[in-house]
Coordinates of C-alpha atoms and ligand atoms in Angstrom, one line a residue:
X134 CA 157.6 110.3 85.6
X135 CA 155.4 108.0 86.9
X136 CA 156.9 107.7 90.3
X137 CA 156.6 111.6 90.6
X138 CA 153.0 111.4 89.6
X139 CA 152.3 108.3 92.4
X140 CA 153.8 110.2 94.8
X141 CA 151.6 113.5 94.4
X142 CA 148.2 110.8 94.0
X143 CA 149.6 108.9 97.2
X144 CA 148.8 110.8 100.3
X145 CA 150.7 110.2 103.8
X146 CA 148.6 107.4 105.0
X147 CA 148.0 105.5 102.3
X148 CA 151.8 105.3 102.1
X149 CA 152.0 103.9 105.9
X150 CA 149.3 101.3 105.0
X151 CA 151.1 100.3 101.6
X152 CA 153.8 99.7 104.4
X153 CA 152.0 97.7 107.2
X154 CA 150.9 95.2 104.0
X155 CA 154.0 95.3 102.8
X156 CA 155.5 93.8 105.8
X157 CA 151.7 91.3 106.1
X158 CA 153.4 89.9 102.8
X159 CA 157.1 89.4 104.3
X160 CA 155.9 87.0 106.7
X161 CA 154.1 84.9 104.2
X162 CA 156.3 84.7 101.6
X163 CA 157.1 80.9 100.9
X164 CA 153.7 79.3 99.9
X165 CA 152.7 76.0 100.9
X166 CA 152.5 73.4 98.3
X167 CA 149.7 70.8 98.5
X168 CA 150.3 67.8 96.2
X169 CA 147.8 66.1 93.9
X170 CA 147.8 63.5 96.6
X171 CA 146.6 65.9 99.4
X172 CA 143.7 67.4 98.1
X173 CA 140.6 66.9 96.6
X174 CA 140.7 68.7 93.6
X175 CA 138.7 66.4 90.6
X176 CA 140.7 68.3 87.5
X177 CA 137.0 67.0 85.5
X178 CA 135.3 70.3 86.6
X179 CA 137.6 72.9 85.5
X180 CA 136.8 73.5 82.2
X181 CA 139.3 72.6 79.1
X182 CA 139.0 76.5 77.8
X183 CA 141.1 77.5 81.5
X184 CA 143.2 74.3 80.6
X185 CA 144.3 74.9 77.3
X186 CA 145.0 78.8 78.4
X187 CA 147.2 77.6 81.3
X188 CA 148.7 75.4 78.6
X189 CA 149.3 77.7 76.0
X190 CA 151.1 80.5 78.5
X191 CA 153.2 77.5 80.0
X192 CA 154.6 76.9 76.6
X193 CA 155.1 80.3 75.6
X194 CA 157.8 80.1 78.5
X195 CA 154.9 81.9 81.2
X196 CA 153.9 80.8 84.6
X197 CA 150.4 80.4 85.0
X198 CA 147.8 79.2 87.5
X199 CA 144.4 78.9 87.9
X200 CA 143.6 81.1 90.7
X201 CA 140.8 82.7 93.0
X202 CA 137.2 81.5 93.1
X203 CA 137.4 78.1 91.3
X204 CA 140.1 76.6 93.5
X205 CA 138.4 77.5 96.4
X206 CA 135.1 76.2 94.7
X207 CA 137.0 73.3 93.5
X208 CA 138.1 72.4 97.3
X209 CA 134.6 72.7 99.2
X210 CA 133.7 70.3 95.9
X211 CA 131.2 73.2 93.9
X212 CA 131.4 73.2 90.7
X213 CA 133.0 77.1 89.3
X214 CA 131.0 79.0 87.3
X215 CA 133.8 81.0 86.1
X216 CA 137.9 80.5 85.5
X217 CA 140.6 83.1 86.6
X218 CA 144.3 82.5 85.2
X219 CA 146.9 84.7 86.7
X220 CA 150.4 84.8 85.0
X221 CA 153.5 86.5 84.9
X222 CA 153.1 87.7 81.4
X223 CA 152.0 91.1 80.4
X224 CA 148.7 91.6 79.5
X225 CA 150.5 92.3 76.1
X226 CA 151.9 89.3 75.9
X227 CA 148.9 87.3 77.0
X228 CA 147.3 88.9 74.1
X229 CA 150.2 87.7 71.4
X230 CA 149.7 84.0 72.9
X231 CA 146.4 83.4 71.7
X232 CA 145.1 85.3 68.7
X233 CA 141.0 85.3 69.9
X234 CA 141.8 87.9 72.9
X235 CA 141.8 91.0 73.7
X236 CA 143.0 93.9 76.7
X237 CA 140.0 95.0 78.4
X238 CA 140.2 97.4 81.3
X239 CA 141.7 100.4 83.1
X240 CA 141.3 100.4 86.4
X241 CA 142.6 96.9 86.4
X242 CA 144.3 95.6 83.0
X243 CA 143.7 92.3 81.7
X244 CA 143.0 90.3 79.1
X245 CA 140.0 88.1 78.1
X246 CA 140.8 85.1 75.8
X247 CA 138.0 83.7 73.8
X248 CA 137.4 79.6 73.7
X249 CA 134.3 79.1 71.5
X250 CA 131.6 80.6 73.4
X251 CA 133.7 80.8 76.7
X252 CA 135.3 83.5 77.6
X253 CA 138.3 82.9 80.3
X254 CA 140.0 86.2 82.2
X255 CA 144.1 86.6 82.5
X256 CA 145.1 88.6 85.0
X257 CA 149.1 89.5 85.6
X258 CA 150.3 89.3 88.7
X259 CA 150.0 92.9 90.7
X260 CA 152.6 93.9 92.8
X261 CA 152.9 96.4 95.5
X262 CA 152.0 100.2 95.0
X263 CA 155.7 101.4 95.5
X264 CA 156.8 99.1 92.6
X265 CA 157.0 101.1 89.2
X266 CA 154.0 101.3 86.7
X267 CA 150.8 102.8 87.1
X268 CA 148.3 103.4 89.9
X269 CA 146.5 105.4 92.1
X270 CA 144.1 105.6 95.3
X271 CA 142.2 108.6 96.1
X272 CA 141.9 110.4 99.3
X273 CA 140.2 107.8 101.5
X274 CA 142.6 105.1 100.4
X275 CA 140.3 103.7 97.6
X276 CA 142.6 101.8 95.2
X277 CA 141.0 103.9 91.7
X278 CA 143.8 102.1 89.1
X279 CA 145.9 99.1 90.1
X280 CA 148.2 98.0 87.3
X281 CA 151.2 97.5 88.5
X282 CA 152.4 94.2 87.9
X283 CA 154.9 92.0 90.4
X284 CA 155.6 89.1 91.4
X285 CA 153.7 85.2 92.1
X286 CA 153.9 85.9 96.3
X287 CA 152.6 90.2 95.9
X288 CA 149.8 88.9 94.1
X289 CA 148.6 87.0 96.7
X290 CA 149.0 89.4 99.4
X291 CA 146.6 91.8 97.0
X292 CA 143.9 89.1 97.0
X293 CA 141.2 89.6 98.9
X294 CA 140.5 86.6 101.3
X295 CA 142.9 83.7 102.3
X296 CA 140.4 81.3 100.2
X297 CA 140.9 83.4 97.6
X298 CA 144.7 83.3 97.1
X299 CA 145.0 79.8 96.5
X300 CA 146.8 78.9 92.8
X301 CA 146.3 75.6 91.1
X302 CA 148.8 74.7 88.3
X303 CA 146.8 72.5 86.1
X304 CA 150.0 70.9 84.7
X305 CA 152.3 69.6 88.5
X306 CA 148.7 69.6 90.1
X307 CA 149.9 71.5 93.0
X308 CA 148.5 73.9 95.0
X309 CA 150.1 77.1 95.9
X310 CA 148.8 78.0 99.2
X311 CA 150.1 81.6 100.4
X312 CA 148.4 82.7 103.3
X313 CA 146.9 79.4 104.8
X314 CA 143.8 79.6 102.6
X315 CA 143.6 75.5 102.6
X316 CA 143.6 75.3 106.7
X317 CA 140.9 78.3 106.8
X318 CA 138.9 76.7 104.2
X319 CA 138.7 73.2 106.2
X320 CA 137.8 75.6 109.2
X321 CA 134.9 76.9 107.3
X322 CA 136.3 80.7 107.8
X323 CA 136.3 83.7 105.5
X324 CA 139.7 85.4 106.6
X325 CA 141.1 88.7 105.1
X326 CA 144.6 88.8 104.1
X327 CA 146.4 91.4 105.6
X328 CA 144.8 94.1 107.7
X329 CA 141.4 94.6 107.5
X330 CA 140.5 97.7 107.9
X331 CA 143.2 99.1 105.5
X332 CA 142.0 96.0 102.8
X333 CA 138.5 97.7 103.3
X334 CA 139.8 101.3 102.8
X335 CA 141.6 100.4 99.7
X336 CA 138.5 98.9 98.2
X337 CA 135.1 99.1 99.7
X338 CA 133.5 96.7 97.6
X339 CA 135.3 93.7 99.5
X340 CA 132.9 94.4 102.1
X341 CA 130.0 93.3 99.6
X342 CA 132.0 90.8 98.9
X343 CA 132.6 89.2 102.6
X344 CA 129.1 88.9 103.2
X345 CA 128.3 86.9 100.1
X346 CA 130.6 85.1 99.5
X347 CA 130.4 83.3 102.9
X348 CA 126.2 83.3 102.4
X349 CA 127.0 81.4 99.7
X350 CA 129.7 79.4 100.6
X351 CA 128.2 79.0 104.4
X352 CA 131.9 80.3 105.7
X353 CA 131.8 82.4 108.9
X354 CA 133.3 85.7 108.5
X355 CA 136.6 85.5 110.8
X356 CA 136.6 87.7 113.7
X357 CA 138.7 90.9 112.5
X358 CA 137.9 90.7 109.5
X359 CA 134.2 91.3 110.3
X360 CA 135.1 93.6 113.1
X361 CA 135.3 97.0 111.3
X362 CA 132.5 96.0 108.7
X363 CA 129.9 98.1 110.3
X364 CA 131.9 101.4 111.3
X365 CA 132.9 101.3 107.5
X366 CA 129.5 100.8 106.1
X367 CA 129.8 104.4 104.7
X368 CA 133.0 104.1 102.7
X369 CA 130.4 101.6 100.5
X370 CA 129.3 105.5 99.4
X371 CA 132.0 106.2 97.7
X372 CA 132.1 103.2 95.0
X373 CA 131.2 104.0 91.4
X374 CA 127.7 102.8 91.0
X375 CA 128.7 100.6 88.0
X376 CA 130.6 98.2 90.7
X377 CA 128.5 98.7 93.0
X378 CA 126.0 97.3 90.0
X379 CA 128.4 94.7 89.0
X380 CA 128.4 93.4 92.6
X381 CA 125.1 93.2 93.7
X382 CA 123.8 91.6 90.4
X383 CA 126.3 88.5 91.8
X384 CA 124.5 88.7 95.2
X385 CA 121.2 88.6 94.0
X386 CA 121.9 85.5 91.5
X387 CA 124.1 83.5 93.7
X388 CA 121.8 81.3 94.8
X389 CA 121.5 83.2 98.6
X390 CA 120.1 86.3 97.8
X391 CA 117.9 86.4 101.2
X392 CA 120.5 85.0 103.2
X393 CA 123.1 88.0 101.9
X394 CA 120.1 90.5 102.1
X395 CA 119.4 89.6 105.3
X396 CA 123.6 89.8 106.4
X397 CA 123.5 92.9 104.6
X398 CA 121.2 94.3 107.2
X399 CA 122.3 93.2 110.0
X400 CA 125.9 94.7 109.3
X401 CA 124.5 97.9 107.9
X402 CA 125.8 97.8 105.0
X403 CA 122.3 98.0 102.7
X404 CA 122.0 101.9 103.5
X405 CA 122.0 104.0 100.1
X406 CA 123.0 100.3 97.7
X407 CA 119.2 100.5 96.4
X408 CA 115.8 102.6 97.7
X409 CA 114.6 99.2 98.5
X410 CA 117.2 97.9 101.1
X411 CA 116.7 101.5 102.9
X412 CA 113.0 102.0 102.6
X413 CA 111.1 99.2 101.6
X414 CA 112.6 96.5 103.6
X415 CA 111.3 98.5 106.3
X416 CA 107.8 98.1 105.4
X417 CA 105.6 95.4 106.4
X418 CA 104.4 94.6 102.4
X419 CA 107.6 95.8 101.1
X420 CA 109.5 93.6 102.9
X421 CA 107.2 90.5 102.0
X422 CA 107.1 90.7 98.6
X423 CA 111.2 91.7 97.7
X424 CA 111.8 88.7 100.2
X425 CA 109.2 86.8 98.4
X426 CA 110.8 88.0 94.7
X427 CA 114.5 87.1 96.2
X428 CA 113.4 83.6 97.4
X429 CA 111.7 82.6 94.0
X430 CA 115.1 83.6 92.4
X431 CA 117.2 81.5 94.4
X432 CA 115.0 78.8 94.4
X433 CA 114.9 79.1 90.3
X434 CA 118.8 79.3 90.7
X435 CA 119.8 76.6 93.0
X436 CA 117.1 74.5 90.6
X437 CA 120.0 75.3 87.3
X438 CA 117.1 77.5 86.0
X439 CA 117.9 80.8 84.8
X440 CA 116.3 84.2 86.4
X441 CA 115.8 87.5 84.8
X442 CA 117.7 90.3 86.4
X443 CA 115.1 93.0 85.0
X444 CA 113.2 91.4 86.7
X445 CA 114.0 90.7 90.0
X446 CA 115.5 94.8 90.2
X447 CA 112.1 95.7 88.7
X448 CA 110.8 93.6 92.3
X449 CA 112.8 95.5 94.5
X450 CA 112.2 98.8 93.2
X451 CA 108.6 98.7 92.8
X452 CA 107.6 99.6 96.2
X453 CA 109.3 102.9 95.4
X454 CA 107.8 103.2 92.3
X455 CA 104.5 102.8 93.7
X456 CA 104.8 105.3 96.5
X457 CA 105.5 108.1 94.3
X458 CA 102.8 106.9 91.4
X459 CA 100.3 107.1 94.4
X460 CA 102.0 111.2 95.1
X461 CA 101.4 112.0 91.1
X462 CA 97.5 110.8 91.2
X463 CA 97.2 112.2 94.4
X464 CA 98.6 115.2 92.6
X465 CA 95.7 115.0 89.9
X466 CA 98.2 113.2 86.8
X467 CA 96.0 110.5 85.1
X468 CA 97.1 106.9 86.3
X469 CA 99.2 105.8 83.4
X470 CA 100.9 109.1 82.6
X471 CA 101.7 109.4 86.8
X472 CA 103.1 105.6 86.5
X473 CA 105.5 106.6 83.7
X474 CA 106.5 109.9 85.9
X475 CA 107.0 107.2 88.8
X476 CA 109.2 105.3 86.7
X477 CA 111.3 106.8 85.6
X478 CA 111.8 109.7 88.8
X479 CA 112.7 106.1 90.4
X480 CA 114.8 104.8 88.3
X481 CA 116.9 108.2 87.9
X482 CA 116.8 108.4 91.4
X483 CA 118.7 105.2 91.7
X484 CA 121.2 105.4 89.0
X485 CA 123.2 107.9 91.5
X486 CA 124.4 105.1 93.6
X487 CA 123.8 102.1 91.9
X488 CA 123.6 102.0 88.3
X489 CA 121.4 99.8 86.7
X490 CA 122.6 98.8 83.3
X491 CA 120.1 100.1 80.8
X492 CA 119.2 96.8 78.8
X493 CA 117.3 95.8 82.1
X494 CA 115.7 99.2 82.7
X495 CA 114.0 99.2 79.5
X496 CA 112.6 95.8 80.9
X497 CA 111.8 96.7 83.7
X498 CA 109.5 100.1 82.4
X499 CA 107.7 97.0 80.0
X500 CA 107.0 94.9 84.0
X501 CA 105.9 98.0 85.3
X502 CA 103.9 99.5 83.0
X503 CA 102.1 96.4 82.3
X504 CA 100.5 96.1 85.8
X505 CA 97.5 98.7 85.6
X506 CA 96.9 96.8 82.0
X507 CA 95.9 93.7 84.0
X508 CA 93.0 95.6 85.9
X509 CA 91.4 95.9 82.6
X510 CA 89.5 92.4 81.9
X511 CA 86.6 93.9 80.0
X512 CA 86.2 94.4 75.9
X513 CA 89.5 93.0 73.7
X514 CA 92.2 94.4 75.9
X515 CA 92.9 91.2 77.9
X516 CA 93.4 89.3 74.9
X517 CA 95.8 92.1 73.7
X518 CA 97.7 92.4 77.0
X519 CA 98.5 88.5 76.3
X520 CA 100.1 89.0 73.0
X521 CA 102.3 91.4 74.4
X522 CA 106.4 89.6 74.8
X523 CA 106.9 90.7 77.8
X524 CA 103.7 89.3 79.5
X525 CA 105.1 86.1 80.9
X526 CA 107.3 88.4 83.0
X527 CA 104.3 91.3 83.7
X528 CA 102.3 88.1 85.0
X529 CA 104.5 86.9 87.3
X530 CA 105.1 90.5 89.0
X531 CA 101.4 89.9 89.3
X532 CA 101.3 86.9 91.0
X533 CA 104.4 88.2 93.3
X534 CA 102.2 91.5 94.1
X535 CA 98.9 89.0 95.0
X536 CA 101.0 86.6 97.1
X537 CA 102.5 89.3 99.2
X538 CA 99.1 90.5 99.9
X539 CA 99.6 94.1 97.9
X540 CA 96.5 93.2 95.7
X541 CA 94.1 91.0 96.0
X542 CA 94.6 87.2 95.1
X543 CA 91.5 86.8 92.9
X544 CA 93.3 88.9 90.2
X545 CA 96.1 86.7 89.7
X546 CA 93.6 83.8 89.9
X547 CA 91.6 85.2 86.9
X548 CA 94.5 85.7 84.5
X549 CA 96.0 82.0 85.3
X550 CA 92.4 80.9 83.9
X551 CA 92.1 83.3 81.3
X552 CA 95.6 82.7 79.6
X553 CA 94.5 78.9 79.4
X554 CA 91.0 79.0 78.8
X555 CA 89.1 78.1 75.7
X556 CA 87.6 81.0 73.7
X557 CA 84.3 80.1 74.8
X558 CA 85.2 80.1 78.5
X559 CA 87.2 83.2 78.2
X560 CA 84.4 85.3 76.3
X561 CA 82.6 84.1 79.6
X562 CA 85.4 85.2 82.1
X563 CA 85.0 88.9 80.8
X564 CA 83.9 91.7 83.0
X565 CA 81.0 94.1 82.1
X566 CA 82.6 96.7 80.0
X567 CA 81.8 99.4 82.0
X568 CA 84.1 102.1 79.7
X569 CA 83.4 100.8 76.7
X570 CA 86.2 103.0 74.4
X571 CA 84.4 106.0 73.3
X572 CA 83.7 106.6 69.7
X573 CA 86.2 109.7 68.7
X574 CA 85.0 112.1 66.6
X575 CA 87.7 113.3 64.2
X576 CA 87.3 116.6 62.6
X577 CA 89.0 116.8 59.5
X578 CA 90.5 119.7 58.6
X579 CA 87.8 122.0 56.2
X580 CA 88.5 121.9 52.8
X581 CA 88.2 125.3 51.8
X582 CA 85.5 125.3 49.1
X583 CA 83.2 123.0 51.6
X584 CA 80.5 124.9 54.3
X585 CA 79.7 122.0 56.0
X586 CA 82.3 119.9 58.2
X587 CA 82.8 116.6 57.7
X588 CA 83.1 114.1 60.2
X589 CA 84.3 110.5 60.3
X590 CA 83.8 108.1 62.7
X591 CA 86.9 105.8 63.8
X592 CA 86.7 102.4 63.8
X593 CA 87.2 100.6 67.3
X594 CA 90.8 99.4 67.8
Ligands
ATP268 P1 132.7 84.0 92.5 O1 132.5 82.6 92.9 O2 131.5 84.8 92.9 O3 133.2 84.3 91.1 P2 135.3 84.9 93.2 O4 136.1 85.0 94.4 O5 135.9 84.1 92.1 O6 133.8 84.6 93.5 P3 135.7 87.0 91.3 O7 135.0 88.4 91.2 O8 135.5 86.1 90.2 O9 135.2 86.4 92.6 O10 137.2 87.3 91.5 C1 138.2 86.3 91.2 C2 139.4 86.5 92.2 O11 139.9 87.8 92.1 C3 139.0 86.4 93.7 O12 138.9 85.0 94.1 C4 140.0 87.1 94.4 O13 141.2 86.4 94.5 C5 140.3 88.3 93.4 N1 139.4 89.4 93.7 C6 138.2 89.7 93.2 N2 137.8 90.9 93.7 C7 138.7 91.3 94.6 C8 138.8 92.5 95.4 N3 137.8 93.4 95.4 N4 140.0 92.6 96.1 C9 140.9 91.7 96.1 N5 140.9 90.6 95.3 C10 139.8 90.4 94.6
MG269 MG1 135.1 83.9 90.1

């Protein structure tokens, strides 16, 4: 049933490239084992949670490795942020081995098991598209559900790079080397497995990730497999904005945000990911202050601090946002009232191809619409706009917006002094009030039996 419904998905040429990596895997097939006495791996820094799950599938009668990122982090001596475990066991049976767990997934099955606050990701081994169980690819080859499961050797082949298809068992020490990751890693290259273009086709995103993971892993991107980056650039187009979400939110807070920007460009592959890489980075001030917001956040990053994602995308989006606010006053719409239309015409705008999750859109509005707020320094409204949570965030847009030389510097300057001045020197620091808020009148409504009106006269907020 499901073969018949593979073979209606699968389409001629997918079925020829299943074939060509197919026959990629053949050749590789016996892995190279690396002793505890051949490499460097300091067993420390992986983290007991991925060590008792290894553990606890071993036992339960289950291969099971650490695999992907943190070996390969683990080799060039960084510490991993996160643990992948692969395994032969169902997700399934994952789940019956340790009771905090639980399936997540459909386009890619797997299970998360839960260590205290840790959360550590199972994955089964996949195997090739013409074994049984269920997946699919759509018309330009785009893998849209991969879960069929196979063996140790086809789950390598389906990894992207050859650093990434490296398998550490936590309990012999040995690594598992497949596809010559080890030798490729001492050479500081970033090498597809397989071919190329058809590992690009099948999933578009790997392009993404080429450039950053050797940005920030300063590997050079091997020959071939940067060769057809550029003339696929377009297939990037065809990813659900979620991933495309998912992905870019790793760029920008690995550490080398400019760096991968600045690859990004130069291999074409920014066109449609966000306004900002197509438009803005093509303005003089644009261009300052989104490199400017991407440098802080590295700099906070590679310093262990954390950064606020709202904030950084409400940095590269705000050009955007205030080209059109500047359309709806030009239009005649009152400032405030044409920001908010900016806003969120921007933001909608930009969900099409990559969706920002909406807990940082609703910080991001807060950023934004805190910025004409800072222009008023006259009457009590400074002192308000300090109370406000978000203003430690709305200040530093400021600052960002003075140094790149969008507005001018003495603003920021003021409210530096002003947040931590004494009452006396603030009440000093304030402007003229040259609108003082106008006294409203409020007509109540008539009672019937009275001739005159009555008005009252509201007090000032
Ligand atoms: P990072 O250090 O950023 O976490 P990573 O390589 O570990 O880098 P993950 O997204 O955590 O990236 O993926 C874990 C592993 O899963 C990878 O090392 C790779 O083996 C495999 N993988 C991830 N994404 C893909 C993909 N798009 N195609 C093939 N294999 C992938
Ligand atoms: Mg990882």
């Amino acid at each position: 049933m499901i073969k018949k419904f593979l073979q209606k998905v699968f389409n001629k040429k997918t079925k020829a490239q299943i074939a060509i990596n197919k026959a990629d895997s053949s050749n590789t097939s016996a892995a190279k084992i690396i002793s505890a006495s051949k490499h460097n791996i300091n067993k420390n820094l992986i983290s007991q949670s991925a060590l008792k799950t290894c553990d606890g599938l071993q036992k339960a009668g289950f291969e099971a490795f650490v695999v992907g990122g943190a070996v390969r982090d683990l080799l060039l001596n960084y510490k991993p942020k996160d643990f992948d475990i692969a395994t032969n066991a169902t997700p399934e049976e994952v789940y019956k081995v340790f009771r905090r767990s639980r399936i997540i997934g459909r386009r890619f099955r797997l299970v998360h098991v839960l260590w205290g606050n840790e959360t550590i990701e199972v994955s089964t081994f996949r195997g090739h598209h013409d074994n049984e169980g269920d997946a699919a690819v759509n018309d330009s080859g785009r893998i849209i559900r991969d879960n069929i499961f196979g063996s140790l050797e086809e789950d390598a082949v389906r990894r992207d790079f050859t650093a990434n298809a490296l398998y550490y068992n936590a309990t012999t020490e040995e690594v598992l080397d497949f596809h010559n990751g080890v030798a490729d890693l001492k050479a500081s290259l970033l090498r597809m497995i397989g071919d190329p273009t058809t590992r690009y086709q099948e999933d578009p995103v790997r392009m993404l990730r080429a450039v950053r993971l050797s940005a920030k892993l300063g590997l050079k991107i091997e020959k071939n497999t940067q060769a057809p980056i550029q003339k696929l650039a377009d297939l990037l187009q065809d990813v659900p904005p979620s991933r495309l979400f998912d992905e870019m939110l790793k760029l920008f807070l690995s550490g080398h945000a400019v760096e991968s920007i600045s690859a990004l460009r130069a291999q074409h592959l920014h066109h449609g990911l966000l306004p900002l890489l197509d438009v803005v980075l093509e303005q003089p001030l644009g261009e300052k202050f989104v490199m400017l917001a991407l440098k802080n956040t590295d700099d906070r990053i590679v310093a262990g601090k954390s950064s606020n994602p709202s904030f950084l995308f409400a940095t590269l989006l705000w050009h955007e946002v205030l080209k059109t606010w500047e359309t709806y006053k030009a239009q005649g719409h009152n400032l405030i009232p044409a920001l908010h239309m900016a806003m969120h015409e921007i933001i909608d705008a930009q969900a099409k191809k990559l969706a920002i999750h909406n807990r940082f859109t609703a910080t991001m509005k807060e950023i934004w619409g805190m910025q004409p707020r800072f222009e008023q320094r006259a009457g009590k409204r400074p002192y308000a706009l300090l109370t406000h949570p978000r203003y430690r965030a709305g200040y530093d847009f400021l600052l960002l917006r003075c140094e790149s030389g969008e507005i001018d510097m003495e603003l920021g300057e003021w409210w530096t002094e002003f947040a931590d001045a004494n009452t006396e020197r603030r009440t000093a620091m304030l402007l003229p009030d040259t609108n003082p808020k106008k006294r409203r009148k409020r007509n109540h409504k008539k009672p019937a039996t009275h001739s005159e009106p009555t008005t009252h006269v509201k007090e000032p907020s």
